[in-house]
Coordinates of C-alpha atoms in Angstrom, one line a residue:
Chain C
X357 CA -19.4 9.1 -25.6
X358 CA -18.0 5.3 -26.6
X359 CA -18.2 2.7 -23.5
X360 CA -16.8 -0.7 -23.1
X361 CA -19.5 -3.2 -21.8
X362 CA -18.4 -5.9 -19.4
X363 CA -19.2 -9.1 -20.3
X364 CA -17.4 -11.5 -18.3
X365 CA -14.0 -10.6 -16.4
X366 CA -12.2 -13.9 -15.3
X367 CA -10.5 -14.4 -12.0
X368 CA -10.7 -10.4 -11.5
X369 CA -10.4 -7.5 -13.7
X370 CA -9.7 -3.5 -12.3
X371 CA -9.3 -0.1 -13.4
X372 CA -5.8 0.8 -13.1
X373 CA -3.6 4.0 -13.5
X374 CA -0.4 5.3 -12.4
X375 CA -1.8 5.1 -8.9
X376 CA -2.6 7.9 -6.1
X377 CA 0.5 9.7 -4.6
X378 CA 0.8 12.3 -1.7
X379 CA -1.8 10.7 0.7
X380 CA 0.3 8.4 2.2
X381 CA 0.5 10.4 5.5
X382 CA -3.7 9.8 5.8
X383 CA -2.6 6.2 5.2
X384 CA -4.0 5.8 1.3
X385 CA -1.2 3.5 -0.8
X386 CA -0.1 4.6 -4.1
X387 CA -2.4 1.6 -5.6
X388 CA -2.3 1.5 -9.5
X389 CA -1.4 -0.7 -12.5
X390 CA 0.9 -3.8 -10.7
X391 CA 3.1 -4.2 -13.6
X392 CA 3.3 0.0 -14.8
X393 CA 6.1 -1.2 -17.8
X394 CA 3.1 -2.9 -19.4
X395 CA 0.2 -0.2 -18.3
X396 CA 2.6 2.4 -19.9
X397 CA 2.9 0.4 -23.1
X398 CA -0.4 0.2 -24.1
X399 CA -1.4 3.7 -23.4
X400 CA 1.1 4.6 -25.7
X401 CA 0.0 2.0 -28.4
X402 CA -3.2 4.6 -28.3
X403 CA -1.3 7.5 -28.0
X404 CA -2.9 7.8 -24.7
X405 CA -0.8 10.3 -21.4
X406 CA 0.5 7.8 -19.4
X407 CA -1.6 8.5 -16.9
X408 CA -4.9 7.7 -18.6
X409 CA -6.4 4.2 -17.2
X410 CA -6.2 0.6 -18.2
X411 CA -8.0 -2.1 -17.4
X412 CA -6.0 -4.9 -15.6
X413 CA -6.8 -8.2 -16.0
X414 CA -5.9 -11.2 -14.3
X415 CA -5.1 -14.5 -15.9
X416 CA -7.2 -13.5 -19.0
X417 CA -11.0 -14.6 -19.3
X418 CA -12.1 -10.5 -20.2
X419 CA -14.7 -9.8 -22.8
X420 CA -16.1 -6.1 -23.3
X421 CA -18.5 -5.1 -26.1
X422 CA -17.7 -2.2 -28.0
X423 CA -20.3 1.1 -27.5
X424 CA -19.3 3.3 -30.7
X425 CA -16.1 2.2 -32.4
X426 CA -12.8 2.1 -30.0
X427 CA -9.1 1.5 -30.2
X428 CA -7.5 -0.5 -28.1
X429 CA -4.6 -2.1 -27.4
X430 CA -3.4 -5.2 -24.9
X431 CA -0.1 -5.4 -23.0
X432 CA 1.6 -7.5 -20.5
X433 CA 0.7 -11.4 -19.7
X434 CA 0.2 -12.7 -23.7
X435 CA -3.2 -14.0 -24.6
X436 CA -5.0 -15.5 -27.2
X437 CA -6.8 -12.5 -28.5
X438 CA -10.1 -11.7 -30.7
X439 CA -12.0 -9.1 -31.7
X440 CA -15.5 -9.9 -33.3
X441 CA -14.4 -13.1 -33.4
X442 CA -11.2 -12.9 -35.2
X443 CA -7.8 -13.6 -34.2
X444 CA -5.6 -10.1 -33.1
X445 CA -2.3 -9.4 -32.0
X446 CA -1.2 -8.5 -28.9
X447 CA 1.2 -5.2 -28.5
X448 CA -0.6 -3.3 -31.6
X449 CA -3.5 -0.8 -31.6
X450 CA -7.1 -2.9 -32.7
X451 CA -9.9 -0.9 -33.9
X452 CA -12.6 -2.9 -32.1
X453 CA -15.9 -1.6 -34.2
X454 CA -19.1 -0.2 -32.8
X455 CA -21.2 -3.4 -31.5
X456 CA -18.1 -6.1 -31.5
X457 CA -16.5 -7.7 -28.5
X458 CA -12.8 -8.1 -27.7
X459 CA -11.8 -11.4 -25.7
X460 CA -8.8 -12.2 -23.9
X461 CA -8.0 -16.0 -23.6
X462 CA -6.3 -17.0 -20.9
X463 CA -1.8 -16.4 -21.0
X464 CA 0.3 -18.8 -21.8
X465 CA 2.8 -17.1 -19.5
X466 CA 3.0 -14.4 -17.4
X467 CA -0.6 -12.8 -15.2
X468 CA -1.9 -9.8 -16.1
X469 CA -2.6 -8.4 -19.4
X470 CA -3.2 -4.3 -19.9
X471 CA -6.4 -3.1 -22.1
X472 CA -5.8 0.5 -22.8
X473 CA -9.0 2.4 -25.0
X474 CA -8.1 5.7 -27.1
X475 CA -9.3 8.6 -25.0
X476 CA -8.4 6.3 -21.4
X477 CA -11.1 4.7 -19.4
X478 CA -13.3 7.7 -17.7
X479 CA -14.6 6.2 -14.6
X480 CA -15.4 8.6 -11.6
X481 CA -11.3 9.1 -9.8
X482 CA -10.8 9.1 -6.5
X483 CA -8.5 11.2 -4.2
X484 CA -6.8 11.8 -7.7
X485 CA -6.9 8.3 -9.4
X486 CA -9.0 5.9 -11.0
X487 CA -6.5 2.6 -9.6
X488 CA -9.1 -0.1 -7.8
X489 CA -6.9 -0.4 -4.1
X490 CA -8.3 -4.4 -3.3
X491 CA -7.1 -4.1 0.6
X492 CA -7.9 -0.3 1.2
X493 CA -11.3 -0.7 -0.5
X494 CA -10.8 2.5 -2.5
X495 CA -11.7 3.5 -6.0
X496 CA -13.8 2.2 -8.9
X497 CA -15.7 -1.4 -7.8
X498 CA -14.0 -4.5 -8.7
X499 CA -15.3 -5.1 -12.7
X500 CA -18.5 -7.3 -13.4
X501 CA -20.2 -8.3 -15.7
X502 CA -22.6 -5.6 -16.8
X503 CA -20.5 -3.0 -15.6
X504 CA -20.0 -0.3 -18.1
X505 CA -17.0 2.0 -18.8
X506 CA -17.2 4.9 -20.4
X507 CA -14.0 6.2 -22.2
X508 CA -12.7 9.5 -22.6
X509 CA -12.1 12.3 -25.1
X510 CA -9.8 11.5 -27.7
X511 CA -5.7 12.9 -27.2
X512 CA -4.7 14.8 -29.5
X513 CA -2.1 12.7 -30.8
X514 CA -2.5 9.6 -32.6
X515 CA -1.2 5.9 -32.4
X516 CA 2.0 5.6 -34.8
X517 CA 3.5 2.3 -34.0
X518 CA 1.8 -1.0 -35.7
X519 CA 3.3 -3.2 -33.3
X520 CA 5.7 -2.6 -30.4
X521 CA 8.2 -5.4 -29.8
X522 CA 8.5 -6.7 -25.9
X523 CA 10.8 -9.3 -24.5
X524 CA 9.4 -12.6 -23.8
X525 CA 8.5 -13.1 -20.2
X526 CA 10.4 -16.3 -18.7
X527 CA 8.5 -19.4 -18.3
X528 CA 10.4 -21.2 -15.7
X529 CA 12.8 -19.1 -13.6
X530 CA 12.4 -15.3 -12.5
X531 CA 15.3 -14.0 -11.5
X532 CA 14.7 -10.4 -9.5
X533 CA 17.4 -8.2 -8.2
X534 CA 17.1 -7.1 -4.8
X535 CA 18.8 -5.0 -2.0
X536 CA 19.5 -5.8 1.3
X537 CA 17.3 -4.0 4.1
X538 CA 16.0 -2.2 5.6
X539 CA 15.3 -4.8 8.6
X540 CA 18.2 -6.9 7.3
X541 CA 20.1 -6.8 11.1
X542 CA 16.7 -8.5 11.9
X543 CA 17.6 -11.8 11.0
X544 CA 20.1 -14.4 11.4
X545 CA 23.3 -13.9 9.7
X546 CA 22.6 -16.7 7.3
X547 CA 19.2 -15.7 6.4
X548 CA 20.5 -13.5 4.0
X549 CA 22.6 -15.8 2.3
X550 CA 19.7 -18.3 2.0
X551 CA 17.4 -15.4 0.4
X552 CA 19.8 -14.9 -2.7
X553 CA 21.0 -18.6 -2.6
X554 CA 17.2 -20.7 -2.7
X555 CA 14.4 -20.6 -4.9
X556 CA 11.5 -19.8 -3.8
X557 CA 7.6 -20.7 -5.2
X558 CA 5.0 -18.1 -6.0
X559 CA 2.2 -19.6 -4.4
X560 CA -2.0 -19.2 -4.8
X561 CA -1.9 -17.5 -1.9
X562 CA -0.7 -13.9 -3.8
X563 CA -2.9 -11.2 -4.9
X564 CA -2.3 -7.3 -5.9
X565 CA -1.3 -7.1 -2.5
X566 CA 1.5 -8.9 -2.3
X567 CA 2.8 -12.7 -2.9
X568 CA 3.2 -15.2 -0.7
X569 CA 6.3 -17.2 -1.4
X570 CA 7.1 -20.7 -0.7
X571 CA 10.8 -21.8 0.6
X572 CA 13.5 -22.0 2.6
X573 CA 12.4 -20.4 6.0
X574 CA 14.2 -16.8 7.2
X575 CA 15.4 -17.1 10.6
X576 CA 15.1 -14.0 12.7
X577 CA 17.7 -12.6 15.1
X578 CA 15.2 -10.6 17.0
X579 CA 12.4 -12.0 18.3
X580 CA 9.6 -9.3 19.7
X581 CA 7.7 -6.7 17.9
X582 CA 8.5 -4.0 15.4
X583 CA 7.3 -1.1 15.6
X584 CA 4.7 -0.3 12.7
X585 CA 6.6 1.5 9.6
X586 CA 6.2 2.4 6.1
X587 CA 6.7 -0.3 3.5
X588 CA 7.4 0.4 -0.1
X589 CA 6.5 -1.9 -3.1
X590 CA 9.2 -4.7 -4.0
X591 CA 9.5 -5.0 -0.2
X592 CA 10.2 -8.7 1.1
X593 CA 8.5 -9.0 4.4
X594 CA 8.9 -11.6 7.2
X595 CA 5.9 -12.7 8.8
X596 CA 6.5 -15.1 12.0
X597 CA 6.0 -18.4 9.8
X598 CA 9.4 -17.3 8.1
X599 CA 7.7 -17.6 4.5
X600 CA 8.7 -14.0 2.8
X601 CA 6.0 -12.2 1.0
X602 CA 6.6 -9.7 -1.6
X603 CA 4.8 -6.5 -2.0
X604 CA 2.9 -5.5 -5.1
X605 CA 1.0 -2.5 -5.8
X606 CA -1.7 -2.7 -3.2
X607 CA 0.4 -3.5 -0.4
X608 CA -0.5 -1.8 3.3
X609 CA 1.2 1.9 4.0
X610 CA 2.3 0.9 7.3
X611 CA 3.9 -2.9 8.4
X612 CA 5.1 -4.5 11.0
X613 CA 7.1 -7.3 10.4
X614 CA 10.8 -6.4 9.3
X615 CA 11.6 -6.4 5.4
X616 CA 14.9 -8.6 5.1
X617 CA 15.2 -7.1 1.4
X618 CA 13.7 -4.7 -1.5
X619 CA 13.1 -5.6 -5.6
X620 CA 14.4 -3.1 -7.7
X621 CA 12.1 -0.8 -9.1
X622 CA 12.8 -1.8 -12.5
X623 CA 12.4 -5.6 -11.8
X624 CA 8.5 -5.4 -9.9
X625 CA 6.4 -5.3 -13.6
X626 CA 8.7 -8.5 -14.1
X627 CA 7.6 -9.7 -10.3
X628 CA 3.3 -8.5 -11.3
X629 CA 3.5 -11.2 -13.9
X630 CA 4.5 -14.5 -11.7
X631 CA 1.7 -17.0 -11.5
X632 CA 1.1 -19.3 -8.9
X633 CA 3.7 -22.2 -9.2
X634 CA 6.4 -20.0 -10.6
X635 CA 10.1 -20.4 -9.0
X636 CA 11.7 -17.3 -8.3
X637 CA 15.2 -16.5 -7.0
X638 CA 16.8 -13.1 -5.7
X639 CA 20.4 -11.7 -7.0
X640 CA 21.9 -9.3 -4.6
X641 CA 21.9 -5.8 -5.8
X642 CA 23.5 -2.9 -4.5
X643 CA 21.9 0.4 -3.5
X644 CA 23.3 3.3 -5.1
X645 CA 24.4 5.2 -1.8
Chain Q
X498 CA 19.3 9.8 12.8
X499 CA 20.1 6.6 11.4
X500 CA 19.5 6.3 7.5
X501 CA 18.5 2.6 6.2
X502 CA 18.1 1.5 2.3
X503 CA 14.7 0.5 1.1
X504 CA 16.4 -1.0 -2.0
X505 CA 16.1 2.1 -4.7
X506 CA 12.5 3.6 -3.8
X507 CA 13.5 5.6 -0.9
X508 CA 15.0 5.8 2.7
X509 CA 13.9 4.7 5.9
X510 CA 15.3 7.1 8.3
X511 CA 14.8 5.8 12.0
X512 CA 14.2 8.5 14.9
X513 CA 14.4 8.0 18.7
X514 CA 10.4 9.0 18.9
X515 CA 7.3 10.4 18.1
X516 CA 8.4 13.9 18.7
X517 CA 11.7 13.6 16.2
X518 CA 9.3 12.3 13.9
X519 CA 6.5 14.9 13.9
X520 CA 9.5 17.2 13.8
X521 CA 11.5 15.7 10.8
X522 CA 8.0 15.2 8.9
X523 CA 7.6 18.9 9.1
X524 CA 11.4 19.7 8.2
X525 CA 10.9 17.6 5.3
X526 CA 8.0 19.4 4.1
X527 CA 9.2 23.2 4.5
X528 CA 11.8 22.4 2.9
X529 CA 11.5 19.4 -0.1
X530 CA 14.4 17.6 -1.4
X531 CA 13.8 16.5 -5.2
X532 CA 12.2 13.8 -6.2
X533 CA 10.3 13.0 -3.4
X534 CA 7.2 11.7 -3.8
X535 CA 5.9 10.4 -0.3
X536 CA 6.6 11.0 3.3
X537 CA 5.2 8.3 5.7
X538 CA 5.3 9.6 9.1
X539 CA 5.3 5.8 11.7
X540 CA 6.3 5.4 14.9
X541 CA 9.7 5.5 15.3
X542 CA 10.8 6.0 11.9
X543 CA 9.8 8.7 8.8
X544 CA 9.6 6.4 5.4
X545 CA 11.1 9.1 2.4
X546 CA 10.0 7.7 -1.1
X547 CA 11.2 8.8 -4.4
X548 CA 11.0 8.3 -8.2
X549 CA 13.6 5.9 -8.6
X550 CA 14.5 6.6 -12.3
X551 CA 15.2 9.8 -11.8
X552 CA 16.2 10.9 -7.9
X553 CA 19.6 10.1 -6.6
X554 CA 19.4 8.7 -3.6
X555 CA 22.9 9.5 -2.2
X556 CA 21.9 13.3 -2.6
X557 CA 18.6 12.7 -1.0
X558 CA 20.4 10.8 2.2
X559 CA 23.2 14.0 2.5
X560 CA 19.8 16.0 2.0
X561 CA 18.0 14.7 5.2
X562 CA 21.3 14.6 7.1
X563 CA 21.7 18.7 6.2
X564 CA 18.1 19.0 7.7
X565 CA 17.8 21.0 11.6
X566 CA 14.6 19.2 12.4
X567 CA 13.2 21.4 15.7
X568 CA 10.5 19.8 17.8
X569 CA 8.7 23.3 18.4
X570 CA 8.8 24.1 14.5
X571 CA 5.6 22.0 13.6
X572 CA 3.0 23.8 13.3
X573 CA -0.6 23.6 15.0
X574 CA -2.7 21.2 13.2
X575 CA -5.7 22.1 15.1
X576 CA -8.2 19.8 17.3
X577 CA -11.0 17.9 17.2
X578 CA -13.1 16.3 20.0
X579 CA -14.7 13.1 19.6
X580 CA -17.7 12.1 21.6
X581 CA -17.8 8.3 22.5
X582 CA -20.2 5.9 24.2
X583 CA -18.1 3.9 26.2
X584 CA -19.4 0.4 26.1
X585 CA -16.8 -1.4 24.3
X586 CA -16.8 -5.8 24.2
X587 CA -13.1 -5.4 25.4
X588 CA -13.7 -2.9 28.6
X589 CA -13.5 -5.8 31.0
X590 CA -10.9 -6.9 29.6
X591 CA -8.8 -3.8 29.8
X592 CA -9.9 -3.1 33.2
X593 CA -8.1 -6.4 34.3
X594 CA -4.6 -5.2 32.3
X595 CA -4.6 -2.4 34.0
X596 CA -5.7 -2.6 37.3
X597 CA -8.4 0.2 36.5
X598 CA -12.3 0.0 36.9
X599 CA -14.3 0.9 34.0
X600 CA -15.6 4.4 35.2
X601 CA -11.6 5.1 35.9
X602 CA -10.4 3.8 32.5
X603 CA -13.1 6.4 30.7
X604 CA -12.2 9.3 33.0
X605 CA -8.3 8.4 31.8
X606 CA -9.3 8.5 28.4
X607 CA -11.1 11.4 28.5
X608 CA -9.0 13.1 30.4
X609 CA -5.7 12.4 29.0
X610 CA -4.5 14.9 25.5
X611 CA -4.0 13.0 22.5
X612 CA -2.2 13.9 19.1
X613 CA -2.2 11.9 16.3
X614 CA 1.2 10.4 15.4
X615 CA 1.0 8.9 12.0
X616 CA -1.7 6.9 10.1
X617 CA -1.9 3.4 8.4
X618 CA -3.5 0.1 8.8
X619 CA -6.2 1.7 6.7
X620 CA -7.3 5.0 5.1
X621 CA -7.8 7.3 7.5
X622 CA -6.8 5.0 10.4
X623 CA -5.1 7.3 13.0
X624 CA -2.5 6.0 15.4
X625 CA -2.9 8.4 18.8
X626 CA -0.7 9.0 21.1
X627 CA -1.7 10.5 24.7
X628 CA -0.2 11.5 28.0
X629 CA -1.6 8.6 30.5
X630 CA 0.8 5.5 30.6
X631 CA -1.9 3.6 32.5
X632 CA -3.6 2.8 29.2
X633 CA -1.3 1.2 27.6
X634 CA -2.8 -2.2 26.9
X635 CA -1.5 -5.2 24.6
X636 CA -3.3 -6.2 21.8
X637 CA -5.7 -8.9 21.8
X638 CA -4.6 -12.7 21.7
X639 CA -7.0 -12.7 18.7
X640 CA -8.2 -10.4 16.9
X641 CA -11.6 -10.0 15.7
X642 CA -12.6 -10.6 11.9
X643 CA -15.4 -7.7 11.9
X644 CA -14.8 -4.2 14.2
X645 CA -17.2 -1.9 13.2
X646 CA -17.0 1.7 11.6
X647 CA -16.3 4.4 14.8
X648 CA -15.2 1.5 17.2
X649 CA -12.7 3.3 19.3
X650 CA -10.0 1.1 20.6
X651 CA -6.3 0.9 22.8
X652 CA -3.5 -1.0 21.7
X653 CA 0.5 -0.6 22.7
X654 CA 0.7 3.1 23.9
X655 CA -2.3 4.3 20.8
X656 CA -5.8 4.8 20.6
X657 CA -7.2 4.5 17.4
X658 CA -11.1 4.9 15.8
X659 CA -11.9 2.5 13.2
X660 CA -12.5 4.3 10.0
X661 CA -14.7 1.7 8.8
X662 CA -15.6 -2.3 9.9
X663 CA -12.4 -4.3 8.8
X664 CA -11.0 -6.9 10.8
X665 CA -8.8 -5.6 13.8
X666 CA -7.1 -6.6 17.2
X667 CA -7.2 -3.5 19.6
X668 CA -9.1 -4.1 22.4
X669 CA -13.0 -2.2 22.2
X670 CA -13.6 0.5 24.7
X671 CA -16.2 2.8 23.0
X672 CA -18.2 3.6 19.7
X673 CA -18.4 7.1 18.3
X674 CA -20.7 8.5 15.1
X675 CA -18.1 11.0 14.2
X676 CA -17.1 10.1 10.6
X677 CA -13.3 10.0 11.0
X678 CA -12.7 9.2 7.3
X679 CA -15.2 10.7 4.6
X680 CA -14.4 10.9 0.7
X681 CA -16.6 14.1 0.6
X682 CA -14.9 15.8 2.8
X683 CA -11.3 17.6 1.5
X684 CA -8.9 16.5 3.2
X685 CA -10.9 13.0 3.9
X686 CA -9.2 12.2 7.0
X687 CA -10.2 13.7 10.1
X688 CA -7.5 12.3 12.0
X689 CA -4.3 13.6 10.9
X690 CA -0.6 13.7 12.0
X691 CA -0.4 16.4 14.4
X692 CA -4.0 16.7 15.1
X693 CA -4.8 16.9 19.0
X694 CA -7.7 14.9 19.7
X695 CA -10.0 15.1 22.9
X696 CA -12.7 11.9 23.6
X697 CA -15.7 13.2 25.3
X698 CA -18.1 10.5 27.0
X699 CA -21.2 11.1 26.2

């Protein structure tokens, strides 16, 4: 069976797939790829299911050494790219040969770039998934180097694009659409307005669990405690400090601080790929109700 | 019932209490609207996710208001009894909130029929709820930055065992060696909604 060997990983480097649903209730998030627009690209560069696993890596800085002769293909944040040493593209499917390493430089924009293998990375899933969950401390280890991941049979089908074509991911202003709620009667009346009129600034302080953001503060209404409920991703919470933080992919089952405001679904792969130092503002959306 | 928006991934729907929510959670599940994906059971409220490409929301919100959630319809989810030494760091300090010696806050807790209302904070973390008011306890001021695994603990109107050592801020009242959350074990969580829970002192 072909493996990829772990060289080095950068800041941090998971297994990710389309996450683990229907254990919620035991208090297990859905975990999984952070940005799943890009996840779902390269597995079907490879003409992988979509639910076959990536590897996710963060700010670049991965190298893996091919066992047998893979294909691969990387997604998401863009990075200088090599395999065996040679300059490759990003959004294509590489045939990395047996023995030869693939390195990702670090992105000139966006966060996290997506290595899908032909045949989907095979590690051991648990409770129905092979995602890494950083604050539940469930699934495959965190990647190091020396860790080796085997990959999976062949699909059936086979790759049939060359290259796909993606949008460019902004350098200077995110702009993410988001409904009010649920916990909007929370706050002040003008909290609201100062949530879709500021910017605000990704800051280090932002993992796969959520990001913390920097800006005006959100003045609550209520003071006292909420009681504990269930958060979904794209959620903009409201710790006491009044500095929002915005949910991503590993983001705890249960909260209690209210959520002034959710990010559309189809915006959070855009909201997985904001560094640190990126200025962010929210356009009011309406729910479909 | 009151139905809030959690932008396009679901609907929040808020409950007066624990019983509605037991009871809509099981209403939900005998009978599924489409698209669903999750159901998170909390305290006052039943979180309803969907696929949002592909569910309309307005037909799931008419969906939950057609439901007759009953409070005797949920089913039995069995019980489990959970022996605990109680020599928790925090049992002086719960004595003092409550008025209580120490013997007197074990035989409440032993005595007193728990059920588990919803989980979260951590995989298999189980938020209890029993029938002895005299327990309830705030939180700590601080809270710790290592609880261990089977630390069993009272915060708000809940008792809780840690399902493994992660930081936490209930107040310490016991240990137990029961496993409450094991990935070799199907399901993995021991302490699930609806589960009636009896502490034993051993």
């Amino acid at each position: 069976m072909p493996a990829l060997e772990v060289r080095a990983t950068g800041m941090l480097a998971t297994v990710q797939d389309t996450g683990r649903t229907g254990f919620a209730a035991l208090g297990v998030g859905a975990s999984g790829a952070a940005d799943q627009r890009s996840h779902a690209l390269a597995n079907r560069l490879v003409a992988n299911p979509a639910d076959a696993a990536t590897v996710e890596v963060t700010f670049g800085g991965l190298r893996v050494r091919a066992r047998g002769t893979v294909t691969v293909a990387v997604t998401g944040a863009p990075c200088p790219l090599t395999v065996a040493g040679r300059s490759a593209a990003m959004d294509a499917p590489l045939v990395v040969p047996d023995g030869a390493e693939l390195s990702l430089g670090a992105p000139a924009r966006g966060l996290r770039s997506y290595v899908a293998v032909r045949g989907g990375v095979a590690v051991e899933p648990v409770l129905g998934s092979r995602s890494t969950d950083i604050l539940a401390g469930l699934g495959p280890p965190v990647l190091a180097p020396g860790a080796v991941l085997p990959v999976g049979p062949p699909p059936a089908a086979f790759p049939n694009v060359d290259v796909a074509a993606v949008p460019a991911l902004t350098a200077d202003l995110l702009v993410l659409s988001a409904v009010p709620g649920p916990r909007d009667d929370w706050f002040r009346r003008e909290a609201l307005d100062t949530l879709f009129a500021a910017e605000y600034e990704v800051t280090s302080r932002s993992d796969r669990i959520g990001m913390r953001l920097a800006g005006p503060e959100l003045r609550r209404a209520r003071s006292g405690e909420l009681p504990s409920e269930g958060m979904v991703p794209g959620s903009v919470q409201v710790p006491p400090d009044g500095e929002p933080v915005l949910f991503l992919a590993d983001h705890p089952v249960t909260g209690g601080y209210p959520v002034i405001a959710v990010v559309a679904a189809a915006d959070l792969p855009l909201a997985a790929q904001a560094p640190p130092g990126m200025r962010l503002r929210f356009v009011r959306a309406r729910a479909r109700r | 019932m009151f139905i809030r928006t959690c932008g396009d991934h679901g609907l929040l729907v808020e409950v007066d209490g624990l019983d509605d929510v037991l009871a809509l959670q099981a209403a939900l599940y005998a009978d599924l609207p489409p698209g669903v994906t999750e159901i998170v059971p909390a305290a006052r409220t039943v979180l309803v996710r969907i696929q949002p490409e592909t569910t309309d929301i307005t037909a799931l919100a008419a969906a939950i208001r057609g439901l007759r959630p009953s409070r005797r319809r949920h089913g039995d989810a069995g019980e489990v009894r959970i022996p605990v030494q109680y020599d928790g760091a925090d049992l002086v300090d719960v004595a003092r909130h409550t008025g209580m010696t120490e013997h007197e806050i074990v035989e409440a807790h032993t005595r007193a029929s728990w059920t588990v209302a919803f989980c979260g904070f951590a995989p298999g973390f189980g938020y209890l709820v029993g029938d002895d008011p005299r327990l309830h306890v705030p939180r700590r001021s601080e809270s710790r930055t290592r609880v261990p695994a089977g630390a069993v603990a009272l915060a708000g109107e809940f008792t809780g065992v840690y399902p493994r050592q992660s930081p936490g801020g209930w107040q310490l009242i016991g240990s137990t060696d029961v496993a409450v959350w094991d990935l070799e074990r199907d399901p993995p969580g021991l302490l699930r909604p609806g589960v009636r829970v009896r502490f034993v002192a051993v």
